[in-house]
Amino acid sequence: MQLRDDYGRKRVIIQKVKPEIDSGTFPIKRTVGEKVVVEADIFTDGHDALSCVLLYRKEGDANWTETPMSFLGNDRWRAEFAVAELESYRYSVQAWVDTYKGWSHGLSKKVEAGQDVSVDLLIGAQLIEEAAERSDGPDGKKLQQLAATLRSQEEPVKKRIRVALDDANGALVSKYPHRDLATEYERELQVVVDRQRAGFSTWYEMFPRSCSAEPGKHGTFKDCAAHLPYMAAMGFDVLYLPPIHPIGRSHRKGKNNSPTAGPGDPGSPWAIGAEEGGHKHVHPELGTLEEFRQLMTEAEKFEIEIAIDIAFQCSPDHPYVKEHPGWFLWRPDKTVQYAENPPKKYEDIYPFNFESDRWQELWAELRDVIFFWLHQGVRIFRVDNPHTKPFRFWAWSLAEVKKEYPEVIFLSEAFTRPKVMYELAKMGFTQSYTYFAWRNTKWELTRYFSELYQSDVREYFRANLWPNTPDILTEYLQMGGRPAFMARLVLAATLGANYGIYGPAFELCENRPREFGSEEYLDSEKYELKQWDLNRPDSLKDFIARVNKIRRQNPALQSDWNLHFHPVDNEKIIAYSKNTDDLSNIILVVVNLDPHHAHTGWLELDLEALGILPQHSYQVHDLLGDARFLWYGSRNFVELNPQVVPAHIFRLRRRIRTERDFDYFM
Amino acid sequence: MQLRDDYGRKRVIIQKVKPEIDSGTFPIKRTVGEKVVVEADIFTDGHDALSCVLLYRKEGDANWTETPMSFLGNDRWRAEFAVAELESYRYSVQAWVDTYKGWSHGLSKKVEAGQDVSVDLLIGAQLIEEAAERSDGPDGKKLQQLAATLRSQEEPVKKRIRVALDDANGALVSKYPHRDLATEYERELQVVVDRQRAGFSTWYEMFPRSCSAEPGKHGTFKDCAAHLPYMAAMGFDVLYLPPIHPIGRSHRKGKNNSPTAGPGDPGSPWAIGAEEGGHKHVHPELGTLEEFRQLMTEAEKFEIEIAIDIAFQCSPDHPYVKEHPGWFLWRPDKTVQYAENPPKKYEDIYPFNFESDRWQELWAELRDVIFFWLHQGVRIFRVDNPHTKPFRFWAWSLAEVKKEYPEVIFLSEAFTRPKVMYELAKMGFTQSYTYFAWRNTKWELTRYFSELYQSDVREYFRANLWPNTPDILTEYLQMGGRPAFMARLVLAATLGANYGIYGPAFELCENRPREFGSEEYLDSEKYELKQWDLNRPDSLKDFIARVNKIRRQNPALQSDWNLHFHPVDNEKIIAYSKNTDDLSNIILVVVNLDPHHAHTGWLELDLEALGILPQHSYQVHDLLGDARFLWYGSRNFVELNPQVVPAHIFRLRRRIRTERDFDYFM
């Protein structure tokens, strides 16, 4: 322990700064325009007063901006700042014993008690003179005059006390505090700032090869472009395409994941790489790279962004296998180790060997794959199975990309154990898939979203909710049919500021599993071309369009932090609200989770959380059905028939008209 | 981020190591012989198996000792080690991808599925050969043979598989794992080890000046020695004396804290320093330094240790004031700033100015004060108001002392805000006073002790419970009389492995406040000499002796971590248990918190926590009243009359005799 300099005189302690992830090892995340609320335990020994400031700056800036922190009680202080630009920010905390503030408090107490304060006034004068020395410009003169008044033997004591305790004078002195002995928090913490779509996005996944107007024909990027108006009408703003690269032929999978492919079988797009090229090439049957760029341009017109898939694995035919044998693990029989999870074998997939001694070369190439697509204009990537590649690789490669393209968005597809999912988010993924698909009961949903949105997890893990994917057809959807699809759509779209569906399977309520107990689709699109009848009368497309419109029109649904669950006395009905910080927009969602039966229940609204006074009535407007109700008090009746619509999405209006609104009301 | 060496190949993540206080800034605490249970989140990407070890060593040792960690589920691992010696220890965690373990799991699954494993056996042989290279002695040869068997084309495959999956062979290979790419946890964490009395101690505070046999005469160390048998009979093992230094005369306080002292008033012992000397001198009326050492020697015979008071403040007459004016804050009127908490003034006390530019000199002198008493043989210090001196001063001075005297115990008397109390404990105080005196209801007690014993706080904050002190006569004691003293004694002695009382005021149930609303004693011993009638028939001395004997005989009461509250359907009755880790000693305490009325209630014992099967009866033996009951099931009736004894201290015996215990039972 050093006993030099001013070490021993710095008496303030700063601790338990929040947000701080794993001792500051990882940054927190925000989108442009959001705020960072910083709190800390700050205290010193004895009875001295202290002051403290939140410090923040953009990553490259030399100087901190300061904002004073407010006292919350129990030695806790708080301040906030907004992240206005698409850059990283740093923040920290500084605090010091504020002798002047302490003197001023003491003086007023002594005056109240009628004590002699003549010496105290001289002490105050001295403190103000010291502040004058630290000041600049005209303030110095004012401070000197102030000190002189406090010292003056000619002025009556009463006047000197009044001047000393005057608020404006106090504020002037406090502009020039003595901070030589200030404590700085030991760490600078980081905020990564993403663009707004990172926090609010509506995804649609589709296989372009199934887009052909002609049955049995391989769809192309051009066919895909023809579907853009359909997706835009439903209100999606991200179109995510499964891998668009050449597909391997060795061990190609046939229909329904058969180990042998028939002559016409197109194979799984995740078996990447063939004679025609690998991760930097486009599957010829989809079109050319030029045509892919045209699709992106076309999509822009509909305010849709194209997201592509990053799946770092190879088919046995990938050019890498011959060109870079060192990137793979070789078995004693001179074959490459294919993917396996014994006793399961995935012979169509060769994983990279990240423990290879050529790891630097491999990392560089994989990073270049991402840059290749950035150069084509792609700014959103869905990353396949990132949990089967080293964490450090992602930390490094995502940082490399963000340095040059701060607007890029990476969605982590890690359906694995919770700590691994969270760790990937810490490594830099912008959004993450979740367990939402398997959270179906009220207890499960409440517990899971409390963890995601009300614990520290929310600082770095941005949920993206998917009721289905090409790999996940849940039992709930299999058994619940159309009402289940509607309920899950509403839950995904309102619980998650970010959500997505795998379509057209979703809007057409495709729910036939390959076999009982499996989550795979029967005749899965992963292994064959499909022809979807988008105009089927039972399609949910209009319902989805309505829900997505509600999302766009209601800022409460564009963020996740203000989620609040409300009790209902029926386990099959869930109710929750979201609101903007200023309570100008409040959405209340009520969903019947039982797709088979109508349910009723008494909802117990937490009015205080919504800023509604218990003696006021309020209007609830169902944005799905357009009905309006006047509610009063916390307890209200709800009834939902899944055969009609299994959910309400209410907008709450706190203010209703009364006779007092008329001009002639006194 | 470095892309050199093996950075990218180290794939295991180690996180959330516990115990770890404030990112490892502060050590945890244990007493000699206790264990440290270490847990961590440990995981890697993909499906690979991993292994991990807890590392630990004594502070000075060059090499780690290792112990393998066990898997708990959800990526959590655990191991423990014991701290056997009175030294600091370090601990950390190391983990690596265990290719051999993963291969072995995979092999058994493939064999079960009837797959061809000939290539797998060759892979295994290679891994075993690598282990052989890392081995030494005869193991190398055994491993080579093992590998040869796996490779052998002559041996039948079945035999090669059997050899490969043999547990003993597996254990041999696992002795030599490939750890070049192991991850080490980024921090080494520290355990400070104290002697056992730091964790289990029974304190008695007494003013030696009140020990004279002759009324009105100033007591001496010799008089104090005459009281040792009395304290020993009650079962105390620490005798804490308020400051024993010369007492100032300027602004000396009179009886009942009067601002002016009468001619015979002895003054407050905390107004330290006079012509006769300061912190390194003994008050002449108590005796000489030699006589103080004799008191310590005498106390040793009764297995009692003397604790003295460290109060770093001065009376205006302290020699420091003249010799070191720079250590004090001077006011513009050329007087020293006395202690104040406006509008209250404490003119008999000068605090040190820790912001002085002579702080190093001041720190060194204060440390020397502690060393002075260490050289006299004192090993326990009660530190007065440590929260009015800088945290860094304590961190430094306590560390300096512990380096030379690892057996020293410091009790922090910081009755202040919770975060400040906890921070002082982190700085190195061995034990701390608590809010126990003001926690009187079941809700308060349950909540407070859950915080102290069941959160991270327990890792560094060792509670010492005092129902009263010379400054604290609670309303509960004032109003509840003798039954209140008994209830509070039982609570302190059984909730706290460390507890103390201020006597003889406590055992004589002294409860007259100076005035209504005050916690000060009427005619407080702080300002005058007292004469106590130790043989009064209503003294609690025998009751205290009994309780302290129960503490000594029951190891469950000698530690705080296994505290467990059990519900009772009457808010006035509290019930809790403590047990040894092995459940060989279980104590159940039931206290009526209402000193005025008898209460009954149904107790709902958590049998599972106590290792009692619901279908077995068990014996409860009241160690206070000596009654024995046979209980069955979790629900049992209790009745407590405060006019008799307001508490049960039961020992639970899980095993009772049945017919099966007879020899002739088949």
Coordinates of C-alpha atoms in Angstrom, one line a residue, chain B residues 186-431:
Chain B
E186 CA -7.9 -13.8 -14.1
R187 CA -7.7 -13.1 -10.4
E188 CA -6.0 -14.6 -7.3
L189 CA -8.4 -14.3 -4.4
Q190 CA -7.4 -14.0 -0.8
V191 CA -8.6 -15.5 2.5
V192 CA -7.5 -13.9 5.7
V193 CA -7.3 -16.5 8.5
D194 CA -8.0 -15.6 12.1
R195 CA -7.6 -17.6 15.2
Q196 CA -10.7 -19.4 16.5
R197 CA -11.7 -16.8 19.1
A198 CA -12.4 -14.5 16.2
G199 CA -15.3 -16.7 15.3
F200 CA -16.5 -17.7 18.8
S201 CA -16.1 -15.4 21.7
T202 CA -18.1 -14.3 24.8
W203 CA -17.4 -10.7 25.9
Y204 CA -17.8 -8.9 29.1
E205 CA -17.4 -5.1 29.3
M206 CA -16.6 -3.5 32.6
F207 CA -15.3 -0.3 34.0
P208 CA -12.3 -1.2 36.2
R209 CA -12.7 2.0 38.1
S210 CA -16.0 0.7 39.5
C211 CA -14.3 -2.4 40.9
S212 CA -13.2 -1.1 44.2
A213 CA -14.5 -2.9 47.2
E214 CA -14.8 0.4 49.1
P215 CA -17.7 2.7 48.1
G216 CA -16.6 5.9 46.4
K217 CA -13.0 4.8 45.9
H218 CA -11.5 4.7 42.4
G219 CA -11.1 1.1 41.4
T220 CA -7.7 -0.3 40.2
F221 CA -6.4 -3.1 38.0
K222 CA -5.9 -5.0 41.2
D223 CA -9.5 -4.6 42.2
C224 CA -10.4 -5.7 38.7
A225 CA -8.4 -8.8 39.1
A226 CA -10.4 -9.7 42.1
H227 CA -13.5 -9.8 39.9
L228 CA -12.1 -12.4 37.5
P229 CA -13.5 -15.4 39.2
Y230 CA -17.0 -13.8 39.0
M231 CA -16.7 -13.3 35.3
A232 CA -15.2 -16.7 34.7
A233 CA -18.0 -18.3 36.6
M234 CA -20.4 -16.7 34.2
G235 CA -18.4 -18.1 31.3
F236 CA -16.9 -15.1 29.6
D237 CA -13.6 -15.4 27.8
V238 CA -12.9 -11.7 26.8
L239 CA -12.9 -8.9 29.3
Y240 CA -13.0 -5.6 27.5
L241 CA -12.0 -2.5 29.4
P242 CA -12.9 1.1 28.3
P243 CA -9.9 3.3 27.7
I244 CA -7.3 3.0 30.5
H245 CA -5.4 6.2 29.7
P246 CA -5.1 9.4 31.6
I247 CA -8.3 11.5 31.3
G248 CA -8.3 15.2 30.3
R249 CA -9.4 17.9 32.6
S250 CA -10.3 20.7 30.2
H251 CA -14.0 20.7 29.5
R252 CA -14.3 17.4 31.6
K253 CA -17.8 16.2 31.7
G254 CA -19.6 15.8 35.0
K255 CA -22.3 13.4 36.2
N256 CA -24.9 12.6 33.6
N257 CA -22.9 14.3 30.9
S258 CA -23.1 17.7 32.5
P259 CA -20.9 20.2 30.7
T260 CA -19.1 21.1 34.0
A261 CA -17.5 18.6 36.2
G262 CA -17.5 18.7 40.0
P263 CA -14.2 18.5 41.9
G264 CA -14.4 14.7 42.4
D265 CA -15.8 13.7 39.0
P266 CA -13.5 11.2 37.2
G267 CA -14.5 12.3 33.7
S268 CA -15.2 10.1 30.6
P269 CA -12.4 7.6 29.9
W270 CA -12.8 8.4 26.2
A271 CA -11.5 12.0 26.8
I272 CA -8.0 10.6 26.4
G273 CA -4.8 12.5 27.4
A274 CA -3.6 14.7 30.2
E275 CA -0.4 15.9 31.7
E276 CA 0.2 12.3 32.8
G277 CA 0.4 11.2 29.2
G278 CA -1.7 10.0 26.3
H279 CA -2.5 6.8 24.3
K280 CA 0.7 5.0 25.5
H281 CA 0.1 5.7 29.2
V282 CA -2.0 4.3 31.9
H283 CA -4.3 6.4 34.1
P284 CA -2.5 6.6 37.4
E285 CA -5.6 6.0 39.4
L286 CA -6.0 2.6 37.8
G287 CA -2.4 1.6 38.5
T288 CA 0.8 1.2 36.6
L289 CA 1.6 -0.4 33.3
E290 CA 3.2 -3.2 35.3
E291 CA 0.0 -3.7 37.2
F292 CA -1.9 -3.8 33.9
R293 CA 0.3 -6.6 32.7
Q294 CA -0.2 -8.4 35.9
L295 CA -4.0 -8.2 35.4
M296 CA -3.5 -9.8 32.0
T297 CA -1.4 -12.6 33.5
E298 CA -4.0 -13.2 36.2
A299 CA -6.8 -13.3 33.6
E300 CA -5.0 -15.9 31.6
K301 CA -5.5 -18.3 34.6
F302 CA -9.2 -18.0 34.1
E303 CA -8.9 -18.4 30.3
I304 CA -10.0 -14.8 30.0
E305 CA -8.3 -12.4 27.6
I306 CA -8.1 -8.7 28.2
A307 CA -9.3 -6.4 25.4
I308 CA -8.5 -2.7 25.5
D309 CA -10.1 0.2 23.7
I310 CA -8.5 2.1 20.8
A311 CA -10.1 5.5 20.6
F312 CA -8.1 7.7 18.3
Q313 CA -9.1 11.1 19.6
C314 CA -7.7 13.5 22.2
S315 CA -8.7 15.6 25.1
P316 CA -7.6 19.2 24.9
D317 CA -4.8 18.3 27.4
H318 CA -3.3 15.5 25.4
P319 CA 0.4 15.9 24.9
Y320 CA -0.1 15.5 21.1
V321 CA -1.8 18.9 21.0
K322 CA 1.3 20.8 21.9
E323 CA 3.8 18.4 20.4
H324 CA 2.1 17.9 17.1
P325 CA -0.2 20.9 16.4
G326 CA -0.1 19.9 12.7
W327 CA -2.2 16.8 13.4
F328 CA -5.2 18.9 14.4
L329 CA -7.4 21.4 12.5
W330 CA -7.0 25.0 13.7
R331 CA -9.7 27.5 13.5
P332 CA -9.2 31.2 12.6
D333 CA -9.4 32.1 16.3
K334 CA -6.3 30.0 16.9
T335 CA -8.2 27.3 18.8
V336 CA -8.3 23.7 17.8
Q337 CA -11.5 22.5 16.1
Y338 CA -13.3 20.3 18.6
A339 CA -15.6 17.5 17.6
E340 CA -19.1 18.7 16.6
N341 CA -22.2 17.5 14.9
P342 CA -24.0 20.8 14.6
P343 CA -25.6 22.1 16.7
K344 CA -24.0 19.5 19.1
K345 CA -20.5 20.4 20.4
Y346 CA -18.1 18.0 22.1
E347 CA -15.6 20.4 23.4
D348 CA -13.8 17.8 25.5
I349 CA -12.8 16.0 22.3
Y350 CA -10.3 17.0 19.6
P351 CA -10.4 14.8 16.5
F352 CA -7.3 14.2 14.5
N353 CA -7.2 16.0 11.1
F354 CA -6.7 13.2 8.7
E355 CA -6.5 15.6 5.8
S356 CA -3.5 17.2 7.3
D357 CA -0.4 17.3 5.1
R358 CA 1.4 15.5 7.9
W359 CA -0.9 12.5 7.5
Q360 CA 2.0 10.0 7.0
E361 CA 3.5 11.0 10.4
L362 CA 0.1 10.8 12.1
W363 CA -0.7 7.4 10.6
A364 CA 2.7 6.1 11.7
E365 CA 2.1 7.3 15.3
L366 CA -1.3 5.8 15.5
R367 CA 0.0 2.5 14.3
D368 CA 2.7 2.7 16.9
V369 CA 0.1 3.2 19.6
I370 CA -1.4 -0.2 18.6
F371 CA 2.1 -1.8 18.5
F372 CA 2.8 -0.3 22.0
W373 CA -0.1 -2.3 23.4
L374 CA 0.8 -5.4 21.4
H375 CA 4.2 -5.2 23.1
Q376 CA 2.4 -5.2 26.5
G377 CA 0.7 -8.5 25.4
V378 CA -2.7 -7.2 24.4
R379 CA -4.1 -9.2 21.4
I380 CA -7.7 -8.0 21.3
F381 CA -8.7 -4.4 20.6
R382 CA -12.1 -2.8 20.5
V383 CA -11.9 0.2 18.2
D384 CA -14.0 3.2 19.1
N385 CA -15.8 5.0 16.2
P386 CA -13.5 3.7 13.4
H387 CA -16.0 5.2 10.9
T388 CA -14.7 8.7 11.8
K389 CA -11.2 7.9 10.6
P390 CA -10.3 7.2 6.9
F391 CA -11.0 3.8 5.5
R392 CA -7.6 3.7 4.0
F393 CA -5.9 4.3 7.3
W394 CA -7.6 1.1 8.7
A395 CA -6.7 -0.9 5.7
W396 CA -3.1 0.0 6.1
S397 CA -2.7 -0.1 9.8
L398 CA -4.6 -3.3 10.4
A399 CA -2.5 -5.0 7.6
E400 CA 0.7 -3.7 9.2
V401 CA -0.4 -5.3 12.5
K402 CA -1.6 -8.6 11.1
K403 CA 1.7 -9.1 9.3
E404 CA 3.5 -9.4 12.6
Y405 CA 0.7 -10.5 14.8
P406 CA -1.7 -12.7 12.8
E407 CA -3.5 -13.6 16.0
V408 CA -4.7 -10.1 16.7
I409 CA -8.5 -9.4 16.9
F410 CA -10.0 -6.0 16.2
L411 CA -13.7 -5.3 17.0
S412 CA -15.1 -2.4 15.1
E413 CA -17.5 -0.2 17.0
A414 CA -19.1 1.6 14.1
F415 CA -22.8 2.3 14.9
T416 CA -23.4 4.0 11.6
R417 CA -24.9 3.4 8.2
P418 CA -24.8 -0.2 6.9
K419 CA -22.5 0.4 3.9
V420 CA -20.0 2.2 6.1
M421 CA -20.1 -0.7 8.7
Y422 CA -19.5 -3.2 5.9
E423 CA -16.7 -1.2 4.3
L424 CA -14.8 -1.2 7.6
A425 CA -15.2 -5.0 7.9
K426 CA -13.7 -5.2 4.4
M427 CA -10.8 -3.0 5.5
G428 CA -9.7 -5.7 7.9
F429 CA -11.7 -5.5 11.2
T430 CA -12.1 -9.0 12.6
Q431 CA -15.5 -8.5 14.2

